[in-house]
Short mmCIF file of C-alpha atoms in Angstrom, two decimals:
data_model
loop_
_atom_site.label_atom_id
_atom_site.label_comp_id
_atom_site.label_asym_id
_atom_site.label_seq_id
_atom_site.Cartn_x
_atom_site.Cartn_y
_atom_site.Cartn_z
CA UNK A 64 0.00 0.00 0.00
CA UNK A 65 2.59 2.31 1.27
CA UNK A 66 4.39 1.63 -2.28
CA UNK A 67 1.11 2.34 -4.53
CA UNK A 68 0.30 5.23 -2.62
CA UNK A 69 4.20 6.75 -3.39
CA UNK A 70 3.31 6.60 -6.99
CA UNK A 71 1.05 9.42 -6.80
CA UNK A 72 4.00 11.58 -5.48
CA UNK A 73 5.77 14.00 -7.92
CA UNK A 74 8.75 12.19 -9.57
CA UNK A 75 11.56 14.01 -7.73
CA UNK A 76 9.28 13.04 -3.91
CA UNK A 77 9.22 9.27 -5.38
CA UNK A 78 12.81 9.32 -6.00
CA UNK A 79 13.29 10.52 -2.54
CA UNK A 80 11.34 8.36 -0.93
CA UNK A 81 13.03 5.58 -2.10
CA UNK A 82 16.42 6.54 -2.15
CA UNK A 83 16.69 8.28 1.54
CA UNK A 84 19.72 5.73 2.20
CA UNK A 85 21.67 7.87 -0.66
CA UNK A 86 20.96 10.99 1.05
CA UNK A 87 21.83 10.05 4.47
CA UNK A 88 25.46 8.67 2.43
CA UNK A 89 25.84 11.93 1.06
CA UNK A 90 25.60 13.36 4.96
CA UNK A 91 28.91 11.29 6.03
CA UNK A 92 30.91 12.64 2.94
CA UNK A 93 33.14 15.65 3.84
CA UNK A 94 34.34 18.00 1.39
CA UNK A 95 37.80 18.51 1.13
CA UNK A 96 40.17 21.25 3.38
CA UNK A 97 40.71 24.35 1.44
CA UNK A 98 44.16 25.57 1.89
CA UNK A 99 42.77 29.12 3.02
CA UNK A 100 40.34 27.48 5.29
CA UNK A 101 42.02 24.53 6.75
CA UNK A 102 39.06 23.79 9.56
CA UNK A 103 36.43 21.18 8.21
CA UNK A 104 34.06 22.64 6.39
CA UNK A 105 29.89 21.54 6.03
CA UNK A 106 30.31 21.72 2.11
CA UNK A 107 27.38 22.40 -0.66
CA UNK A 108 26.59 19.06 -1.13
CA UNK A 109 25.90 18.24 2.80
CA UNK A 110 24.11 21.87 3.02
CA UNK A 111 21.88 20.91 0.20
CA UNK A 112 20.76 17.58 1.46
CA UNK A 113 19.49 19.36 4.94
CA UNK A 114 17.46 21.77 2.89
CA UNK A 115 16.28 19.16 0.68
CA UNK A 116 15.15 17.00 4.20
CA UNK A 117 13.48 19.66 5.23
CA UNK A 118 11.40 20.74 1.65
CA UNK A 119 10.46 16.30 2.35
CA UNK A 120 9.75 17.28 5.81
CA UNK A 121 6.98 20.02 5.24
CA UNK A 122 5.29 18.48 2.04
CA UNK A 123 3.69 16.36 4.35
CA UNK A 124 2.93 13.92 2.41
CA UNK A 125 2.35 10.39 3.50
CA UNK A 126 4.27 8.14 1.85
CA UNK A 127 7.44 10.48 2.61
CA UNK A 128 6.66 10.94 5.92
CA UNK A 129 6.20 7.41 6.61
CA UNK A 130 9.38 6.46 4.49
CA UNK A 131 11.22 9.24 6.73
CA UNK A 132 10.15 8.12 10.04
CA UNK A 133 11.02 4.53 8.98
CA UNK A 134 14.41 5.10 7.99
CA UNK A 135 17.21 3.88 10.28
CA UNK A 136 19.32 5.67 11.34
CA UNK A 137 17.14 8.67 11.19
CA UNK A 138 18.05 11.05 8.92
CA UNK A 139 16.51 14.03 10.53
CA UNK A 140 19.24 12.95 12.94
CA UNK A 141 22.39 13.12 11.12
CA UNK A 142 21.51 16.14 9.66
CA UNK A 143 21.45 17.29 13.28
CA UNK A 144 24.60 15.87 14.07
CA UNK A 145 26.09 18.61 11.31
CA UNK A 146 25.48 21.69 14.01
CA UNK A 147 27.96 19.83 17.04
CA UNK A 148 30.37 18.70 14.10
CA UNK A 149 30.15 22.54 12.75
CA UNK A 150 29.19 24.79 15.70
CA UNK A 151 30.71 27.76 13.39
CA UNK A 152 28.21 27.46 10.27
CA UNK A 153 24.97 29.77 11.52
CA UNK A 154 23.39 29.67 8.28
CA UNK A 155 23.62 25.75 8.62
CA UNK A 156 22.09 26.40 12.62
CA UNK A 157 19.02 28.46 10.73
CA UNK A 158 18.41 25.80 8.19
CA UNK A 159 18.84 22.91 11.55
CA UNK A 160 16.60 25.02 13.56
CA UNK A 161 13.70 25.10 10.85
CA UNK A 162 14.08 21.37 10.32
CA UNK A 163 13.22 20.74 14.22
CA UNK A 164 10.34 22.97 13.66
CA UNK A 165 8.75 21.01 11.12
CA UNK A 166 9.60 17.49 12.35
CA UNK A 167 8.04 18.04 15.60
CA UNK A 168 4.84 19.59 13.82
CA UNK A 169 4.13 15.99 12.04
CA UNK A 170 3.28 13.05 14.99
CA UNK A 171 5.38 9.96 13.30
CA UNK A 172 8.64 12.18 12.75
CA UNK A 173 9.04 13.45 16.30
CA UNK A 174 7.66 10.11 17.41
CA UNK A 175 10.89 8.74 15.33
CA UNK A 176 13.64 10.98 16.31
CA UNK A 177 13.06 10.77 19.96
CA UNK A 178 13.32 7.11 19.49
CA UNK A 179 16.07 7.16 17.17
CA UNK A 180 19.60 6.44 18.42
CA UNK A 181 21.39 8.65 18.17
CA UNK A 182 18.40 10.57 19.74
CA UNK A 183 17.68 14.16 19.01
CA UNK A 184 17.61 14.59 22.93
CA UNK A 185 20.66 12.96 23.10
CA UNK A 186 22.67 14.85 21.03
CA UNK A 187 21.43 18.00 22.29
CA UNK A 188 21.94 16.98 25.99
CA UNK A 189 25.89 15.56 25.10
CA UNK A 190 26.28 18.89 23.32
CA UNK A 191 25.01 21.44 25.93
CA UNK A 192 26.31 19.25 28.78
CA UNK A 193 29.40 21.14 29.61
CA UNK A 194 27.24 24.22 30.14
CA UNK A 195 25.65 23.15 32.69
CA UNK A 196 28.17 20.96 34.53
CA UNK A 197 29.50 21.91 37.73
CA UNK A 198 32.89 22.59 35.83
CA UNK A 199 32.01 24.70 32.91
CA UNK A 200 32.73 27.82 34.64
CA UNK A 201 36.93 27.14 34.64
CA UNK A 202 37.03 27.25 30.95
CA UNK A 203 35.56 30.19 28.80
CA UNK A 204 34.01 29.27 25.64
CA UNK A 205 35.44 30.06 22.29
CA UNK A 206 34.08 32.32 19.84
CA UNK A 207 33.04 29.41 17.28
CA UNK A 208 31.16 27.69 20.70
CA UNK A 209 29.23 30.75 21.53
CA UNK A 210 27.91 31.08 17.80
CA UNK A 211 26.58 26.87 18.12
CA UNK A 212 24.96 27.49 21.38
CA UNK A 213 22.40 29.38 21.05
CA UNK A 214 20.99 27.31 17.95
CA UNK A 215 21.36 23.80 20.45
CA UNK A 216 19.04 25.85 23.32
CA UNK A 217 16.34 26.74 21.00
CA UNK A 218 16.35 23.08 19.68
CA UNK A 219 16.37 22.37 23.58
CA UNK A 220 13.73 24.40 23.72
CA UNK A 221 11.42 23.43 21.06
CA UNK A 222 11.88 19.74 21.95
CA UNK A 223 10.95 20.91 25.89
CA UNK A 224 7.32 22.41 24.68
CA UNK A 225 7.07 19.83 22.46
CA UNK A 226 6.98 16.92 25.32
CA UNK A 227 4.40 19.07 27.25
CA UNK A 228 1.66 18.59 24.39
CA UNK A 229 2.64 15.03 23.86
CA UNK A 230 2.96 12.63 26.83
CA UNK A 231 4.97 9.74 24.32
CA UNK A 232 7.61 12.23 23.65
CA UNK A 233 7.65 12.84 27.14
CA UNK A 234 8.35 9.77 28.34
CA UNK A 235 10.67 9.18 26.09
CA UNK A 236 12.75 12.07 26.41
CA UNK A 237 12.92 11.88 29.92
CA UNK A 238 14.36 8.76 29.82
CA UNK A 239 17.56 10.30 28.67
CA UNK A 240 20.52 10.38 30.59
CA UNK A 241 21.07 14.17 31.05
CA UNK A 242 17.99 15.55 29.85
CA UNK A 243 15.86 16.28 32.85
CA UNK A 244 19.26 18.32 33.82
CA UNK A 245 19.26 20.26 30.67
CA UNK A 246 15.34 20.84 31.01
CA UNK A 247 15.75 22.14 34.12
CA UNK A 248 18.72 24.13 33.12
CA UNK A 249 16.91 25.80 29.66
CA UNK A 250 15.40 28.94 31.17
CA UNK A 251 18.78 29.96 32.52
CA UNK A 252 21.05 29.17 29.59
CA UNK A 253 18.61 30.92 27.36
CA UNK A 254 18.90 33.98 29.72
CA UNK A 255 23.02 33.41 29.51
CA UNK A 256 23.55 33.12 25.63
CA UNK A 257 19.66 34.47 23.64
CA UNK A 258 17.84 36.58 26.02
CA UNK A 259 21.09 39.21 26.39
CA UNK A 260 22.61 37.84 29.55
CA UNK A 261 25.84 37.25 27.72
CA UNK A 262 27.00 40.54 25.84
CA UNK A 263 24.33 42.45 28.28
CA UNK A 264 21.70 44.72 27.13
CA UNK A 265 22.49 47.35 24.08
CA UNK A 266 23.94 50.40 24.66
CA UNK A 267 21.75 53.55 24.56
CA UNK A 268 21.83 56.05 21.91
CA UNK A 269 20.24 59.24 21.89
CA UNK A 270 17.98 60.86 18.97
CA UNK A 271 20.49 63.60 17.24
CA UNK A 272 18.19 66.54 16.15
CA UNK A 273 16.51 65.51 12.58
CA UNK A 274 19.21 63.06 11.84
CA UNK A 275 18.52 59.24 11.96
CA UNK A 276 18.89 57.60 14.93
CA UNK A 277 21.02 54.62 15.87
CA UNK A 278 24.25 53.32 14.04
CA UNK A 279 23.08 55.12 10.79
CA UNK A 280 23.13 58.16 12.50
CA UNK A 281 26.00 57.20 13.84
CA UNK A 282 27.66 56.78 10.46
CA UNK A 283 26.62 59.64 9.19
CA UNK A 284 28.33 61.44 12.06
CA UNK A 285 31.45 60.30 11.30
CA UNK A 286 31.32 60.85 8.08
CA UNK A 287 30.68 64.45 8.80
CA UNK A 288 33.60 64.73 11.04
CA UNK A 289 36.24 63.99 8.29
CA UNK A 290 38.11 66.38 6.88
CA UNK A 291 37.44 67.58 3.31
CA UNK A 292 40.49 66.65 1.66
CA UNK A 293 39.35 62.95 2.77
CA UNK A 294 35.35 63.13 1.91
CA UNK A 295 36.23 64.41 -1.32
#
């Protein structure tokens, strides 16, 4: 049934349907190191194939979301496991962060990737762990860290108000080693590293006659101060 029904699906869904084992193969490839950026890098191809689960993702269509929840390991999943391998790429956290939103929208696919192993609570948990361990303190994050966190608390988060309108993924989650701490930990860490708790709130700036306010008026205050010979 589940294969008569994917023939009514658009030829590029069909092809997906059926072929999510080449996708999730074309998750574990790395691109090669660039000489001027040495560090590893996410790479089109990988980028591509997390936008492309997440078009599958809100078609909602049956036969793909039943071929999607099926698959083993989940491929919602490994895309996931992209943000801790690449804590640096924020447009990769944006696409990441849209993905959660739609899989927990559609029953089977949260259903699946709270079951899945790796988990989606489990890697979120292992991520965020040293922030809330007793010994996180003694070591200051790096600049790359600080830009993955955020991304891995509102997944945290989304998966946390998720559980409280369905009492399977609740279960399940909770059954996690290191979750409950992390749940009880979210409303802090998003005060730390979203809410403005870590840089502090912005500075104020006052209103400058009829010119614009903020950093454009700013600019253009600068710009006025330079001398001629360099305006010109």
């Amino acid at each position: 049934q589940a294969a008569s029904s994917s023939r009514l699906l658009p030829r590029g869904m069909r092809w997906c349907t059926n072929n999510l084992q080449v996708l999730a193969r074309l998750l574990q490839r790395s691109p090669p190191a660039l000489s001027v950026a040495p560090q590893a890098r996410v790479g089109r191809h990988r980028f591509l194939v997390v936008a492309l689960v997440l078009t599958l993702v809100q078609a909602k269509r049956q036969p793909l979301t039943a071929a999607i929840s099926a698959h083993k390991p989940s491929i919602v999943c490994d895309c996931l496991q992209l943000l801790q391998a690449h804590p640096g790429s924020s447009v990769l956290h944006v696409l990441l962060r849209k993905l959660v939103d739609a899989v927990i929208q559609v029953k089977p696919l949260r259903v699946s990737i709270v079951n899945a192993s790796p988990s989606l609570q489990g890697i979120v948990a292992s991520a965020l762990a040293p922030l809330i361990s007793s010994r996180a303190g003694a070591r200051p994050l790096s600049a790359t860290e600080l830009v993955g966190r955020p991304s891995l608390i509102e997944i945290a988060t989304a998966l946390a108000l998720c559980a409280q309108g369905d009492k399977q993924v609740k279960q399940t989650i909770e059954r996690e080693e290191g979750w409950l701490a992390l749940a009880g930990s979210i409303e802090s860490l998003r005060a730390t590293h979203i809410d403005g708790g870590l840089c502090g709130p912005p500075p104020p700036r006052q209103p400058n006659g009829n010119k614009p306010a903020g950093e454009l008026g700013e600019l253009l205050e600068l710009l006025s101060r330079m001398p001629q010979s360099l305006s010109s």
